[in-house]
Amino acid sequence: MLRLPIALAALSAVISVACAQLTVLFPGGENQWWVDGSDNLLEWNCNESQVQTFSVLINNPDFLTPLAIIADQPNFVCSRLITANQTRALPVGTGYTIELVNVLNSSDVYAQSAPFEIKPVGSAFPT
Ligand SMILES: *[C@@H]1O[C@H](CO)[C@@H](O)[C@H](O)[C@H]1NC(C)=O
Ligand SMILES: *[C@@H]1O[C@H](CO)[C@@H](O)[C@H](O)[C@H]1NC(C)=O
Ligand SMILES: *[C@@H]1O[C@H](CO)[C@@H](O)[C@H](O)[C@H]1NC(C)=O
């Protein structure tokens, strides 16, 4: 009887590792914004999920459909710079979210960032 909780705890630890979700680490939230006209960081928890590749979309409540930034991003690299060119069509504003989705089916969303802002050209970068 005493062993059971320990066994369950160990089992749930194994399951939580195997099923760990892909998560966007940057940008997202009040303190993690992008700056228009600059190269901006995208970072995710590359080591904790089984996903091999994903597409990167950016969405906003004002958009009819999300905009694709990267078609086929390998998971293992952990981060990459999104060039000013890749985001030049995006207006400055709030409410943006990054979505990491199934390469073959963009309705299958693996991870979504917290909402973040794209600040005007020349704004300070987050620390
Ligand atoms: C993720 O894996 C890569 C490659 O194995 C390694 O270089 C990196 O340090 C790992 N990062 C974390 C946060 O574990
Ligand atoms: C940005 O896009 C423009 C137009 O497509 C292209 O001429 C330019 O070389 C690109 N700049 C970079 C740094 O990729
Ligand atoms: C795409 O993903 C969505 C959400 O997971 C799912 O409901 C839908 O059936 C998938 N479509 C195909 C063609 O697999």
PDB file of C-alpha atoms and ligand atoms in Angstrom:
ATOM      1  CA  MET A   1       0.000   0.000   0.000  1.00  0.00           C
ATOM      2  CA  LEU A   2       2.782   2.407   0.873  1.00  0.00           C
ATOM      3  CA  ARG A   3       4.512   1.811  -2.420  1.00  0.00           C
ATOM      4  CA  LEU A   4       1.535   2.606  -4.552  1.00  0.00           C
ATOM      5  CA  PRO A   5       1.703   6.412  -4.393  1.00  0.00           C
ATOM      6  CA  ILE A   6       5.408   6.280  -5.196  1.00  0.00           C
ATOM      7  CA  ALA A   7       4.811   4.032  -8.181  1.00  0.00           C
ATOM      8  CA  LEU A   8       2.044   6.308  -9.403  1.00  0.00           C
ATOM      9  CA  ALA A   9       4.220   9.354  -8.995  1.00  0.00           C
ATOM     10  CA  ALA A  10       7.005   7.711 -10.978  1.00  0.00           C
ATOM     11  CA  LEU A  11       4.577   6.653 -13.683  1.00  0.00           C
ATOM     12  CA  SER A  12       3.063  10.099 -14.005  1.00  0.00           C
ATOM     13  CA  ALA A  13       6.565  11.606 -14.234  1.00  0.00           C
ATOM     14  CA  VAL A  14       7.324   9.303 -17.169  1.00  0.00           C
ATOM     15  CA  ILE A  15       4.052  10.191 -18.851  1.00  0.00           C
ATOM     16  CA  SER A  16       4.563  13.914 -18.387  1.00  0.00           C
ATOM     17  CA  VAL A  17       7.984  13.726 -20.057  1.00  0.00           C
ATOM     18  CA  ALA A  18       6.719  11.665 -22.976  1.00  0.00           C
ATOM     19  CA  CYS A  19       3.696  13.898 -23.508  1.00  0.00           C
ATOM     20  CA  ALA A  20       5.327  17.256 -22.808  1.00  0.00           C
ATOM     21  CA  GLN A  21       3.838  19.880 -24.999  1.00  0.00           C
ATOM     22  CA  LEU A  22       5.620  22.031 -27.488  1.00  0.00           C
ATOM     23  CA  THR A  23       5.593  25.567 -26.039  1.00  0.00           C
ATOM     24  CA  VAL A  24       6.519  28.957 -27.421  1.00  0.00           C
ATOM     25  CA  LEU A  25       9.072  30.510 -25.035  1.00  0.00           C
ATOM     26  CA  PHE A  26       9.491  33.808 -26.888  1.00  0.00           C
ATOM     27  CA  PRO A  27       7.724  36.055 -27.854  1.00  0.00           C
ATOM     28  CA  GLY A  28       4.552  36.243 -25.742  1.00  0.00           C
ATOM     29  CA  GLY A  29       3.125  38.367 -22.997  1.00  0.00           C
ATOM     30  CA  GLU A  30       3.724  41.900 -21.743  1.00  0.00           C
ATOM     31  CA  ASN A  31       7.505  41.692 -21.545  1.00  0.00           C
ATOM     32  CA  GLN A  32       8.286  39.776 -24.745  1.00  0.00           C
ATOM     33  CA  TRP A  33       7.548  41.863 -27.837  1.00  0.00           C
ATOM     34  CA  TRP A  34       8.856  42.153 -31.391  1.00  0.00           C
ATOM     35  CA  VAL A  35      10.095  45.326 -33.064  1.00  0.00           C
ATOM     36  CA  ASP A  36       8.919  46.245 -36.545  1.00  0.00           C
ATOM     37  CA  GLY A  37      11.653  46.556 -39.158  1.00  0.00           C
ATOM     38  CA  SER A  38      14.079  44.399 -37.150  1.00  0.00           C
ATOM     39  CA  ASP A  39      15.025  40.760 -36.961  1.00  0.00           C
ATOM     40  CA  ASN A  40      13.157  39.216 -34.019  1.00  0.00           C
ATOM     41  CA  LEU A  41      13.675  36.103 -31.929  1.00  0.00           C
ATOM     42  CA  LEU A  42      11.418  33.062 -31.933  1.00  0.00           C
ATOM     43  CA  GLU A  43      12.237  30.490 -29.259  1.00  0.00           C
ATOM     44  CA  TRP A  44      10.523  27.244 -28.220  1.00  0.00           C
ATOM     45  CA  ASN A  45      11.094  24.292 -25.862  1.00  0.00           C
ATOM     46  CA  CYS A  46      12.755  22.102 -28.469  1.00  0.00           C
ATOM     47  CA  ASN A  47      13.804  19.266 -26.138  1.00  0.00           C
ATOM     48  CA  GLU A  48      10.542  18.378 -24.482  1.00  0.00           C
ATOM     49  CA  SER A  49       8.205  17.122 -27.185  1.00  0.00           C
ATOM     50  CA  GLN A  50       8.177  14.434 -29.852  1.00  0.00           C
ATOM     51  CA  VAL A  51       7.429  16.882 -32.650  1.00  0.00           C
ATOM     52  CA  GLN A  52      10.050  16.762 -35.431  1.00  0.00           C
ATOM     53  CA  THR A  53       9.009  19.721 -37.570  1.00  0.00           C
ATOM     54  CA  PHE A  54       6.289  22.331 -37.542  1.00  0.00           C
ATOM     55  CA  SER A  55       5.094  25.324 -39.479  1.00  0.00           C
ATOM     56  CA  VAL A  56       5.196  28.763 -37.880  1.00  0.00           C
ATOM     57  CA  LEU A  57       2.163  31.006 -38.267  1.00  0.00           C
ATOM     58  CA  ILE A  58       1.434  34.436 -36.867  1.00  0.00           C
ATOM     59  CA  ASN A  59      -2.124  35.363 -36.047  1.00  0.00           C
ATOM     60  CA  ASN A  60      -4.068  38.359 -34.865  1.00  0.00           C
ATOM     61  CA  PRO A  61      -7.771  38.827 -34.080  1.00  0.00           C
ATOM     62  CA  ASP A  62      -7.806  41.335 -36.972  1.00  0.00           C
ATOM     63  CA  PHE A  63      -6.658  38.697 -39.501  1.00  0.00           C
ATOM     64  CA  LEU A  64      -9.035  36.523 -41.497  1.00  0.00           C
ATOM     65  CA  THR A  65      -6.475  33.728 -41.506  1.00  0.00           C
ATOM     66  CA  PRO A  66      -3.063  33.307 -39.856  1.00  0.00           C
ATOM     67  CA  LEU A  67      -0.029  34.283 -41.922  1.00  0.00           C
ATOM     68  CA  ALA A  68       2.637  31.630 -42.526  1.00  0.00           C
ATOM     69  CA  ILE A  69       6.166  32.744 -41.632  1.00  0.00           C
ATOM     70  CA  ILE A  70       8.026  29.421 -41.893  1.00  0.00           C
ATOM     71  CA  ALA A  71       6.723  26.406 -43.805  1.00  0.00           C
ATOM     72  CA  ASP A  72       8.874  23.662 -42.326  1.00  0.00           C
ATOM     73  CA  GLN A  73      10.862  24.370 -39.178  1.00  0.00           C
ATOM     74  CA  PRO A  74      12.936  21.575 -37.589  1.00  0.00           C
ATOM     75  CA  ASN A  75      12.190  21.372 -33.873  1.00  0.00           C
ATOM     76  CA  PHE A  76      15.722  20.608 -32.677  1.00  0.00           C
ATOM     77  CA  VAL A  77      17.272  24.013 -33.390  1.00  0.00           C
ATOM     78  CA  CYS A  78      15.348  25.578 -30.466  1.00  0.00           C
ATOM     79  CA  SER A  79      15.208  29.147 -31.786  1.00  0.00           C
ATOM     80  CA  ARG A  80      15.640  31.252 -34.871  1.00  0.00           C
ATOM     81  CA  LEU A  81      15.640  34.836 -35.978  1.00  0.00           C
ATOM     82  CA  ILE A  82      12.590  35.936 -37.928  1.00  0.00           C
ATOM     83  CA  THR A  83      13.889  38.483 -40.428  1.00  0.00           C
ATOM     84  CA  ALA A  84      12.400  41.903 -40.931  1.00  0.00           C
ATOM     85  CA  ASN A  85      11.440  40.709 -44.413  1.00  0.00           C
ATOM     86  CA  GLN A  86       9.394  37.833 -43.074  1.00  0.00           C
ATOM     87  CA  THR A  87       7.287  40.209 -40.964  1.00  0.00           C
ATOM     88  CA  ARG A  88       7.247  43.290 -43.179  1.00  0.00           C
ATOM     89  CA  ALA A  89       3.561  42.759 -44.069  1.00  0.00           C
ATOM     90  CA  LEU A  90       2.548  42.905 -40.400  1.00  0.00           C
ATOM     91  CA  PRO A  91       1.251  46.200 -39.021  1.00  0.00           C
ATOM     92  CA  VAL A  92       2.474  47.471 -35.669  1.00  0.00           C
ATOM     93  CA  GLY A  93      -0.003  46.536 -32.954  1.00  0.00           C
ATOM     94  CA  THR A  94      -1.023  44.250 -30.116  1.00  0.00           C
ATOM     95  CA  GLY A  95      -2.764  40.893 -29.922  1.00  0.00           C
ATOM     96  CA  TYR A  96      -0.369  38.908 -32.086  1.00  0.00           C
ATOM     97  CA  THR A  97       0.103  35.214 -31.343  1.00  0.00           C
ATOM     98  CA  ILE A  98       2.602  32.725 -32.737  1.00  0.00           C
ATOM     99  CA  GLU A  99       1.183  29.325 -33.617  1.00  0.00           C
ATOM    100  CA  LEU A 100       3.331  26.238 -34.132  1.00  0.00           C
ATOM    101  CA  VAL A 101       1.250  23.864 -36.251  1.00  0.00           C
ATOM    102  CA  ASN A 102       1.316  20.533 -38.040  1.00  0.00           C
ATOM    103  CA  VAL A 103       3.163  20.973 -41.345  1.00  0.00           C
ATOM    104  CA  LEU A 104       0.445  19.009 -43.159  1.00  0.00           C
ATOM    105  CA  ASN A 105      -2.566  20.481 -41.367  1.00  0.00           C
ATOM    106  CA  SER A 106      -2.465  24.003 -40.002  1.00  0.00           C
ATOM    107  CA  SER A 107      -5.664  23.390 -38.021  1.00  0.00           C
ATOM    108  CA  ASP A 108      -3.657  21.016 -35.840  1.00  0.00           C
ATOM    109  CA  VAL A 109      -2.053  23.570 -33.495  1.00  0.00           C
ATOM    110  CA  TYR A 110       0.778  22.183 -31.345  1.00  0.00           C
ATOM    111  CA  ALA A 111       1.466  25.399 -29.449  1.00  0.00           C
ATOM    112  CA  GLN A 112       0.255  28.964 -29.257  1.00  0.00           C
ATOM    113  CA  SER A 113       2.100  31.843 -27.644  1.00  0.00           C
ATOM    114  CA  ALA A 114       0.576  34.340 -25.258  1.00  0.00           C
ATOM    115  CA  PRO A 115      -0.493  37.515 -27.092  1.00  0.00           C
ATOM    116  CA  PHE A 116       2.336  39.980 -27.760  1.00  0.00           C
ATOM    117  CA  GLU A 117       2.925  43.348 -29.384  1.00  0.00           C
ATOM    118  CA  ILE A 118       4.825  44.357 -32.502  1.00  0.00           C
ATOM    119  CA  LYS A 119       6.229  47.751 -31.541  1.00  0.00           C
ATOM    120  CA  PRO A 120       7.140  50.554 -33.960  1.00  0.00           C
ATOM    121  CA  VAL A 121      10.460  50.705 -35.823  1.00  0.00           C
ATOM    122  CA  GLY A 122      13.292  51.752 -33.521  1.00  0.00           C
ATOM    123  CA  SER A 123      11.642  50.668 -30.263  1.00  0.00           C
ATOM    124  CA  ALA A 124      13.869  49.148 -27.598  1.00  0.00           C
ATOM    125  CA  PHE A 125      14.180  45.384 -27.619  1.00  0.00           C
ATOM    126  CA  PRO A 126      13.048  43.382 -24.575  1.00  0.00           C
ATOM    127  CA  THR A 127      15.898  42.584 -22.203  1.00  0.00           C
TER     128      THR A 127
HETATM  129  C1  LIG B   1      18.448  20.771 -26.120  1.00  0.00           C
HETATM  130  O1  LIG B   1      19.137  19.838 -26.909  1.00  0.00           O
HETATM  131  C2  LIG B   1      20.254  20.371 -27.576  1.00  0.00           C
HETATM  132  C3  LIG B   1      20.788  19.322 -28.505  1.00  0.00           C
HETATM  133  O2  LIG B   1      20.830  18.070 -27.868  1.00  0.00           O
HETATM  134  C4  LIG B   1      21.279  20.834 -26.542  1.00  0.00           C
HETATM  135  O3  LIG B   1      22.383  21.403 -27.196  1.00  0.00           O
HETATM  136  C5  LIG B   1      20.624  21.874 -25.648  1.00  0.00           C
HETATM  137  O4  LIG B   1      21.510  22.256 -24.625  1.00  0.00           O
HETATM  138  C6  LIG B   1      19.350  21.345 -25.042  1.00  0.00           C
HETATM  139  N1  LIG B   1      18.667  22.425 -24.330  1.00  0.00           N
HETATM  140  C7  LIG B   1      18.064  22.244 -23.177  1.00  0.00           C
HETATM  141  C8  LIG B   1      17.391  23.438 -22.589  1.00  0.00           C
HETATM  142  O5  LIG B   1      18.045  21.161 -22.607  1.00  0.00           O
HETATM  143  C1  LIG B   2      13.805  41.473 -48.549  1.00  0.00           C
HETATM  144  O1  LIG B   2      12.865  41.351 -49.594  1.00  0.00           O
HETATM  145  C2  LIG B   2      13.187  42.125 -50.709  1.00  0.00           C
HETATM  146  C3  LIG B   2      12.034  42.025 -51.703  1.00  0.00           C
HETATM  147  O2  LIG B   2      11.572  40.713 -51.829  1.00  0.00           O
HETATM  148  C4  LIG B   2      14.505  41.613 -51.297  1.00  0.00           C
HETATM  149  O3  LIG B   2      14.867  42.376 -52.441  1.00  0.00           O
HETATM  150  C5  LIG B   2      15.595  41.747 -50.252  1.00  0.00           C
HETATM  151  O4  LIG B   2      16.813  41.191 -50.730  1.00  0.00           O
HETATM  152  C6  LIG B   2      15.179  41.028 -48.985  1.00  0.00           C
HETATM  153  N1  LIG B   2      16.160  41.315 -47.950  1.00  0.00           N
HETATM  154  C7  LIG B   2      16.687  40.357 -47.206  1.00  0.00           C
HETATM  155  C8  LIG B   2      17.651  40.811 -46.182  1.00  0.00           C
HETATM  156  O5  LIG B   2      16.385  39.180 -47.332  1.00  0.00           O
HETATM  157  C1  LIG B   3      -6.595  18.721 -39.143  1.00  0.00           C
HETATM  158  O1  LIG B   3      -6.484  18.955 -37.752  1.00  0.00           O
HETATM  159  C2  LIG B   3      -7.735  19.201 -37.118  1.00  0.00           C
HETATM  160  C3  LIG B   3      -7.445  19.575 -35.676  1.00  0.00           C
HETATM  161  O2  LIG B   3      -6.635  18.630 -35.054  1.00  0.00           O
HETATM  162  C4  LIG B   3      -8.591  17.955 -37.242  1.00  0.00           C
HETATM  163  O3  LIG B   3      -9.851  18.201 -36.655  1.00  0.00           O
HETATM  164  C5  LIG B   3      -8.790  17.625 -38.733  1.00  0.00           C
HETATM  165  O4  LIG B   3      -9.495  16.420 -38.843  1.00  0.00           O
HETATM  166  C6  LIG B   3      -7.444  17.496 -39.403  1.00  0.00           C
HETATM  167  N1  LIG B   3      -7.639  17.338 -40.831  1.00  0.00           N
HETATM  168  C7  LIG B   3      -7.070  16.337 -41.506  1.00  0.00           C
HETATM  169  C8  LIG B   3      -7.323  16.324 -42.971  1.00  0.00           C
HETATM  170  O5  LIG B   3      -6.367  15.494 -40.957  1.00  0.00           O
END
